[in-house]
Short mmCIF file of C-alpha atoms in Angstrom, two decimals:
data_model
loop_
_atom_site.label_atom_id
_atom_site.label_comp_id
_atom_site.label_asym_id
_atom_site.label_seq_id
_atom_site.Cartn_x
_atom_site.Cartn_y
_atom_site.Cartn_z
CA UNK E 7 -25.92 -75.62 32.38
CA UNK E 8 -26.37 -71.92 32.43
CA UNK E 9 -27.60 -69.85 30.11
CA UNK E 10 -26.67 -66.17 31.42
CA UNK E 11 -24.43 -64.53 29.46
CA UNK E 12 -20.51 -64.29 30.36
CA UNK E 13 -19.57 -60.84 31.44
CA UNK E 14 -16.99 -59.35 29.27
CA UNK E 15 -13.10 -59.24 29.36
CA UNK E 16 -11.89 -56.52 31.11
CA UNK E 17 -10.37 -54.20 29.17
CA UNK E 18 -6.44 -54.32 28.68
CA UNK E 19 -4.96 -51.90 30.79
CA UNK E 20 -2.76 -50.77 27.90
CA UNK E 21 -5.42 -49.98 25.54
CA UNK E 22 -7.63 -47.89 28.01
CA UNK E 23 -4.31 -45.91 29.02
CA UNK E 24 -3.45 -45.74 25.22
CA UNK E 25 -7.41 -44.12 24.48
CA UNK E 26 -6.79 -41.63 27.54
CA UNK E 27 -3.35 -40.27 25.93
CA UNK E 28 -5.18 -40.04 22.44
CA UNK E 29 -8.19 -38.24 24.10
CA UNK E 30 -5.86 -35.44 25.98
CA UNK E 31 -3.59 -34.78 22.57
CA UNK E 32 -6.86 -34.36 20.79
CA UNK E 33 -8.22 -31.81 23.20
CA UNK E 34 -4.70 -30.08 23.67
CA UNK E 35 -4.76 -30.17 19.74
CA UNK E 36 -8.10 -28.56 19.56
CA UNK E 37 -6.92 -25.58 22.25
CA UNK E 38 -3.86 -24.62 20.92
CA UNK E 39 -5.90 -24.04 17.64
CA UNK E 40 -8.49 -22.44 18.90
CA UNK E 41 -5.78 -19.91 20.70
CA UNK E 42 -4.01 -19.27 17.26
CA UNK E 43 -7.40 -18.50 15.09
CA UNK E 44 -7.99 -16.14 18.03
CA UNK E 45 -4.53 -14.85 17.60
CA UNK E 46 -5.29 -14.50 14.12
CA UNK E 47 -8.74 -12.85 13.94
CA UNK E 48 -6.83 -10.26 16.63
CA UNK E 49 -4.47 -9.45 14.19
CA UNK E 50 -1.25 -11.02 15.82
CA UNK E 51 -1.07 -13.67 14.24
CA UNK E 52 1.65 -16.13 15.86
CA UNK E 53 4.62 -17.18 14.11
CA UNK E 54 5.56 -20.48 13.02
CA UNK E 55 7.00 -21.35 16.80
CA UNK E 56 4.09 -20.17 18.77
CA UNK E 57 5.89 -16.56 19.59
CA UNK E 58 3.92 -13.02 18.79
CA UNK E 59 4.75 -10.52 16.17
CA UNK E 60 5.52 -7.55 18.15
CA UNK E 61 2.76 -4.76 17.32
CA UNK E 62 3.57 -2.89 14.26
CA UNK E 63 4.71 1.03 14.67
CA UNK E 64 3.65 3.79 12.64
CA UNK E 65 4.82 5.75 10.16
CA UNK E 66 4.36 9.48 10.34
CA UNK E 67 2.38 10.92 6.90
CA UNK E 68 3.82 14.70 7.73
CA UNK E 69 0.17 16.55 8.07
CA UNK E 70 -0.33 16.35 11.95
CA UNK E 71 -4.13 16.56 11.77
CA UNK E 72 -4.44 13.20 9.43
CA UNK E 73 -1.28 11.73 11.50
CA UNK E 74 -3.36 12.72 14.86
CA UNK E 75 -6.37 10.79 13.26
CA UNK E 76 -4.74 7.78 12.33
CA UNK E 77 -3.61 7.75 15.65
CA UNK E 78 0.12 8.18 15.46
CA UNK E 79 0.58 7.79 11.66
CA UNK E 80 -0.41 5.46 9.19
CA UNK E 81 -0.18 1.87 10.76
CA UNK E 82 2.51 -1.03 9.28
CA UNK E 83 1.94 -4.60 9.23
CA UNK E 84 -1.79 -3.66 8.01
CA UNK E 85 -3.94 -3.87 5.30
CA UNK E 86 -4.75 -0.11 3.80
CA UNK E 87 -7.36 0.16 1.11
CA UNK E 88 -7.22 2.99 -1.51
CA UNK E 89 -10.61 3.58 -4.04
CA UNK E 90 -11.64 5.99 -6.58
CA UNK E 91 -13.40 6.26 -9.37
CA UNK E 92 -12.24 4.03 -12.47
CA UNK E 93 -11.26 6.92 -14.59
CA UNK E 94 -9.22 8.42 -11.58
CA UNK E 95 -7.46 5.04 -11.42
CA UNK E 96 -3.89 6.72 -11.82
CA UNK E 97 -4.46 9.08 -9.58
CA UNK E 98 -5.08 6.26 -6.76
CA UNK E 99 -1.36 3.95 -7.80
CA UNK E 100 -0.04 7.45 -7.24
CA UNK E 101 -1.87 8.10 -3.44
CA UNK E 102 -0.76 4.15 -2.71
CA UNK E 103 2.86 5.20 -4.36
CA UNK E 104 3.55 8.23 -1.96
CA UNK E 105 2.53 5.94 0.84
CA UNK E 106 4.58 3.18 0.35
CA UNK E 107 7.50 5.76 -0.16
CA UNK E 108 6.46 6.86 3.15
CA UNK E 109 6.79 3.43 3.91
CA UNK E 110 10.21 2.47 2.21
CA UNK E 111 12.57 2.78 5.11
CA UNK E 112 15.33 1.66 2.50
CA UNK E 113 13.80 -1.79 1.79
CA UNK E 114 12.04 -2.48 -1.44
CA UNK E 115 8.81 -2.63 -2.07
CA UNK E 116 6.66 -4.86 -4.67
CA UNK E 117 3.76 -3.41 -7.29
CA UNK E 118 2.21 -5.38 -8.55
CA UNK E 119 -0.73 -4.53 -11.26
CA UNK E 120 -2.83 -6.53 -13.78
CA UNK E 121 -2.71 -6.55 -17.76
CA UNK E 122 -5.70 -4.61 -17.45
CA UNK E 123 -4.92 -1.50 -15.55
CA UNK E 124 -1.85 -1.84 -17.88
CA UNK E 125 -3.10 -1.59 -21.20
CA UNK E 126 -5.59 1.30 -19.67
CA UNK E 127 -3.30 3.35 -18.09
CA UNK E 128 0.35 2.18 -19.20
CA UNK E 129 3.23 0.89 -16.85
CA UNK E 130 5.25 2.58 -13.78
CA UNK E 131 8.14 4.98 -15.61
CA UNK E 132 11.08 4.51 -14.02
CA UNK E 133 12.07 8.58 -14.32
CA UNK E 134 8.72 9.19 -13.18
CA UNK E 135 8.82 7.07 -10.39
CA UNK E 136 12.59 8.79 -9.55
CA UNK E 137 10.92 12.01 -9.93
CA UNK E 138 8.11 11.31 -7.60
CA UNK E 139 10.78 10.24 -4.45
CA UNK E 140 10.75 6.42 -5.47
CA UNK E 141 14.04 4.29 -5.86
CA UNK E 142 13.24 2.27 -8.94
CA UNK E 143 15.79 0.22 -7.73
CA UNK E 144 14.28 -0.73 -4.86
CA UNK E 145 11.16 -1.50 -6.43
CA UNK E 146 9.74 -5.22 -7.74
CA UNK E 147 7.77 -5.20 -10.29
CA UNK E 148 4.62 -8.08 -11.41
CA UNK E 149 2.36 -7.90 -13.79
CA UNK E 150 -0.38 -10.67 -14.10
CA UNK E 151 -3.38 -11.65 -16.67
CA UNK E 152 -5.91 -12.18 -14.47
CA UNK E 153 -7.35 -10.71 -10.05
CA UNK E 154 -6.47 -13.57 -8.77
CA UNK E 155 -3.03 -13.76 -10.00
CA UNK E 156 -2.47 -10.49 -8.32
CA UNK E 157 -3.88 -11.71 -5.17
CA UNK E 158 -1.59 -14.70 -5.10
CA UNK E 159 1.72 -12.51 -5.85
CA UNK E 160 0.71 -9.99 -3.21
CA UNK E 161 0.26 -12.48 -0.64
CA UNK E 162 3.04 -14.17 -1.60
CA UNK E 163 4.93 -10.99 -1.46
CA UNK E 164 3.82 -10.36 2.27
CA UNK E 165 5.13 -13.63 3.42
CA UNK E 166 8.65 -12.13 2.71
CA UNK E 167 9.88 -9.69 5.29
CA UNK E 168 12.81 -8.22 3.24
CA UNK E 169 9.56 -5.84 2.02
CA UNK E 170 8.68 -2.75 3.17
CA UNK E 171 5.11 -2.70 1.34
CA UNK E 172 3.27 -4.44 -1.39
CA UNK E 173 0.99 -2.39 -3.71
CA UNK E 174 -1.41 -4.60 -5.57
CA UNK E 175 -3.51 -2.35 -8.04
CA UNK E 176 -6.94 -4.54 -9.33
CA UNK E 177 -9.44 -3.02 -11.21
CA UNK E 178 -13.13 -3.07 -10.79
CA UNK E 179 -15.43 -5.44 -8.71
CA UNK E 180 -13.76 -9.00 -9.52
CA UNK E 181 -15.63 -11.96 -7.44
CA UNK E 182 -12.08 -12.94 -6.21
CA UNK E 183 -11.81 -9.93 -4.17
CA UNK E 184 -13.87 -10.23 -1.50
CA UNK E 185 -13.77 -10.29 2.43
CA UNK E 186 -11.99 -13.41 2.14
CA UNK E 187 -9.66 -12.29 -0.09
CA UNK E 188 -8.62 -8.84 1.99
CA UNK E 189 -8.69 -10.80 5.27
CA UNK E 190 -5.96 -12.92 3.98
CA UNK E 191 -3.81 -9.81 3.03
CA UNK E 192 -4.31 -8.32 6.15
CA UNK E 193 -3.35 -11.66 8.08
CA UNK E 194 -0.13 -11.92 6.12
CA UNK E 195 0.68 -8.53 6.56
CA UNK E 196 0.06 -8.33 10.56
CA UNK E 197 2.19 -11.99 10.47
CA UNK E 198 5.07 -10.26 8.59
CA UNK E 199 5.21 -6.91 9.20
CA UNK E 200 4.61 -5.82 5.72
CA UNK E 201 2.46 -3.51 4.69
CA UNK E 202 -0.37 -3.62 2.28
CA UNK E 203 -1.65 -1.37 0.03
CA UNK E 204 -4.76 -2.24 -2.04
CA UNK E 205 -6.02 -0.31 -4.83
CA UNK E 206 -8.80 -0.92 -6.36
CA UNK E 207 -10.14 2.12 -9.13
CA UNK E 208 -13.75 1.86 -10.02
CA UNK E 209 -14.85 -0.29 -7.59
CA UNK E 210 -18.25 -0.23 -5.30
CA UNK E 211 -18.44 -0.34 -1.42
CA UNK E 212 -18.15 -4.08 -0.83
CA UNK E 213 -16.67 -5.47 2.42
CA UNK E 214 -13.03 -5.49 3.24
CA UNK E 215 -10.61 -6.51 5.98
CA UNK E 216 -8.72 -3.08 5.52
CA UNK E 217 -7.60 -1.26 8.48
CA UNK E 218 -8.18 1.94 6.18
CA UNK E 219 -9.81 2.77 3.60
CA UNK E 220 -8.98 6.19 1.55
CA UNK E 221 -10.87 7.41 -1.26
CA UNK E 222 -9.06 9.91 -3.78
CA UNK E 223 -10.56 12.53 -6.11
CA UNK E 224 -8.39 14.91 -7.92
CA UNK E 225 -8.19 18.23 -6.40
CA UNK E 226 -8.27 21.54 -8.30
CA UNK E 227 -5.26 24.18 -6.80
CA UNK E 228 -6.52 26.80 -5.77
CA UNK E 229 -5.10 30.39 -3.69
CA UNK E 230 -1.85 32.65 -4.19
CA UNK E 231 0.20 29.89 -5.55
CA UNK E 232 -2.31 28.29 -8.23
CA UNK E 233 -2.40 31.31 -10.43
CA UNK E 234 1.58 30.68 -11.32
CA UNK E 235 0.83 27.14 -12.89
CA UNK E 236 -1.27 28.70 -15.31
CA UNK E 237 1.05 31.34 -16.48
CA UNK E 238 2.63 30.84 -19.90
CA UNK E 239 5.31 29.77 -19.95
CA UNK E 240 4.51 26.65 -17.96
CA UNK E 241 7.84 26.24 -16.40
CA UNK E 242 6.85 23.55 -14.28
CA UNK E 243 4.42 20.99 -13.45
CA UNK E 244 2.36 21.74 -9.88
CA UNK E 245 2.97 18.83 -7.39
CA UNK E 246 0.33 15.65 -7.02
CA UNK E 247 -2.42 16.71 -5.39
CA UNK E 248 -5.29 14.92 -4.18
CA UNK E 249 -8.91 15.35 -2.40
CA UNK E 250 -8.73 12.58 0.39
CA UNK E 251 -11.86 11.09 2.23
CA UNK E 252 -10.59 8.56 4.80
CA UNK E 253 -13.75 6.62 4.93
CA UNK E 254 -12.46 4.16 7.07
CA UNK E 255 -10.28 4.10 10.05
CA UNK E 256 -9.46 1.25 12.73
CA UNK E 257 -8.08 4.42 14.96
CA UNK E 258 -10.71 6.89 15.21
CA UNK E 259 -13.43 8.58 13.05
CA UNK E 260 -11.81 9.68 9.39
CA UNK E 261 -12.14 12.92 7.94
CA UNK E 262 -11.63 14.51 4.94
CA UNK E 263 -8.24 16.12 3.39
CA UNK E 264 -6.75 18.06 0.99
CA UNK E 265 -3.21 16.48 0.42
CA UNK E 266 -0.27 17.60 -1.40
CA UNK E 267 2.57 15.70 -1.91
CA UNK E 268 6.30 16.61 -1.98
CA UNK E 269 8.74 14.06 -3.52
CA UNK E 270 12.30 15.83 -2.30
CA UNK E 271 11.35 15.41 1.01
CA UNK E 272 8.79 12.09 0.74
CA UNK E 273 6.33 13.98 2.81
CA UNK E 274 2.90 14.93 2.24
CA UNK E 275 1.75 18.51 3.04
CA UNK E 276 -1.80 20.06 3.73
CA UNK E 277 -3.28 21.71 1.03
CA UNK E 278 -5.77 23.50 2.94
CA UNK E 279 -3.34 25.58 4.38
CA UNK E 280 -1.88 27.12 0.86
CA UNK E 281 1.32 25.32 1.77
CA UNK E 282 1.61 24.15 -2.14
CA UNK E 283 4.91 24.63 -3.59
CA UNK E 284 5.96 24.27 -7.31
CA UNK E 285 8.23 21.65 -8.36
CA UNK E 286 11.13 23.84 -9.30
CA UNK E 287 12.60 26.86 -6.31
CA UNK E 288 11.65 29.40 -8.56
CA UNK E 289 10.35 30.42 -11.82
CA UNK E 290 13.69 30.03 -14.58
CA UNK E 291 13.34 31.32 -18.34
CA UNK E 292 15.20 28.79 -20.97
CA UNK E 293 18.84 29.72 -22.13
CA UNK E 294 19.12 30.85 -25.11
CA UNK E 295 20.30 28.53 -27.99
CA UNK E 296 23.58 29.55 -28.32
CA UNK E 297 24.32 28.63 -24.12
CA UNK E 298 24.52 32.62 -23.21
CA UNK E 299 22.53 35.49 -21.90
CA UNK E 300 21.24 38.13 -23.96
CA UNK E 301 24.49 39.89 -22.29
CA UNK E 302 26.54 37.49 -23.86
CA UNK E 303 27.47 36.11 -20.66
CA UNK E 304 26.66 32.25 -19.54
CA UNK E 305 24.17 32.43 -16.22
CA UNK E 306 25.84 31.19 -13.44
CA UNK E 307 23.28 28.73 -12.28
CA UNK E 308 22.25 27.51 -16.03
CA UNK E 309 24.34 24.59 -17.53
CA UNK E 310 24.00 23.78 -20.91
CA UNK E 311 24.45 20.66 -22.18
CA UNK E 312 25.03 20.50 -26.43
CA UNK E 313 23.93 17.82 -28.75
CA UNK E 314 26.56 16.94 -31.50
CA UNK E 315 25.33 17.17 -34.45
CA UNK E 316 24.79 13.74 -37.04
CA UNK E 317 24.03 13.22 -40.20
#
């Protein structure tokens, strides 16, 4: 009697053919995913069926030497990043505001802004915002307690592409807003076609997945036209202003501008080149109490409106 071993079954033919199949899924499983996180880190991402996002176009700002920098206008479907200091922190909703009107192209847009900024610097107005070019019809509005609450609404506001843009306003240097964080925003928005507007008063240079980032200073007015705002009476209010260094851009170097902005026309202007213009045509005394001139004659192009009188 023998003591060798017996060989082994051979192996049934439908289990080896059964590994194979299992084998080959698994490596087609693994390709297609590496070709969407390349997709992704691109900046195309791929949409739920495997077809590309056409690329973004551009929206024109209306100064031709920043437009010519950013390479055709400021880029949709992107992530832009506006900073400043925290005191200035107004002045930075209202650069991110003017953009997104730039951006509108009648859709809405979403704002969102923490309790924070809030109880700092108060809420959007909606007369103000009419004032300024905005619809404040077309604009959504969320306010949440805490940074990552506003992340999570402005992502989740991306993912919708009824929106033209989605401002998300955070204050400061929260942990939660890191490269992570921004690369996630700018995924969404290069998915969608939204655009993203980030603005973040008071913060530090950290990293960011922005394909711009903007800092904004106030800027004094200055030349022929400044001397008329300080006349008494002050018949009207200069326009938004703001010293711009675009410290970042995916395009090109940045640069640095002096920007102006003009809500009848949603357009920003250069204010380098003294093209600053009031907010009313012309300078306009009040009429008198009693609705007529000191002729005694109503101005043709003043209308009065009276108050009855209670009580």
């Amino acid at each position: 009697m023998s003591n060798a071993p017996e060989p082994d079954a051979p192996p049934d033919g439908d289990a080896v053919a059964g590994r194979a199949l299992t084998d080959r899924n698994t490596v087609a499983d693994i390709g297609t995913l590496r070709a969407r996180i390349a997709r992704l880190e691109a900046g195309s991402a791929a949409g739920a069926a495997g077809e590309r996002t056409p690329a973004a176009p551009s929206v024109l700002l209306g100064v031709a030497e920043l437009d010519a920098v950013l390479g055709g206008g400021l880029r949709r479907g992107a992530l832009h990043e506006v900073r400043s200091a925290d005191a200035d922190g107004p002045l930075a909703f209202g650069f991110a505001l003017a953009l997104a009107a730039r951006l509108a192209a009648n859709r809405p847009a979403l704002i969102v802004t923490t309790v924070d900024g809030a109880g700092e610097w108060g809420r959007p107005y909606g007369p103000g915002l009419a004032a300024f070019g905005l619809d404040p019809g077309g604009l959504l509005f969320v306010e949440t307690r805490r940074p990552r609450e506003a992340l999570w609404a402005a992502e989740e506001g991306l993912a919708s592409r009824a929106l033209s843009a989605v401002v998300a306003e955070i204050r400061g240097d929260p942990a939660v807003v890191d490269l992570t964080a921004t690369r996630r925003l700018a995924l969404r928005a290069a998915r969608n076609g939204g655009t993203a507007l980030l603005v973040r008063p008071g913060t530090a240079d950290g990293l960011s997945a922005a394909r711009t980032r903007w800092r904004v200073a106030p800027l004094a007015l200055a030349g022929p036209d400044a001397a008329a705002f300080a006349l008494p009476p002050a018949w009207a209010l200069p326009p938004p202003a703001w010293a711009v260094d675009l410290e970042r851009n995916a395009a090109r170097p940045g640069g640095r501008f002096a920007l102006t902005w003009r809500p009848d026309e949603r357009l920003f202007a250069s204010a380098d080149a003294g093209d600053i213009r009031p907010a009313l045509p012309r300078p306009a005394p009040a009429a008198p109490a009693g609705g007529a001139t000191r002729e005694g004659t109503l101005a043709q192009d003043t209308a009065v409106l009276r108050f009855r009188r209670t009580g």
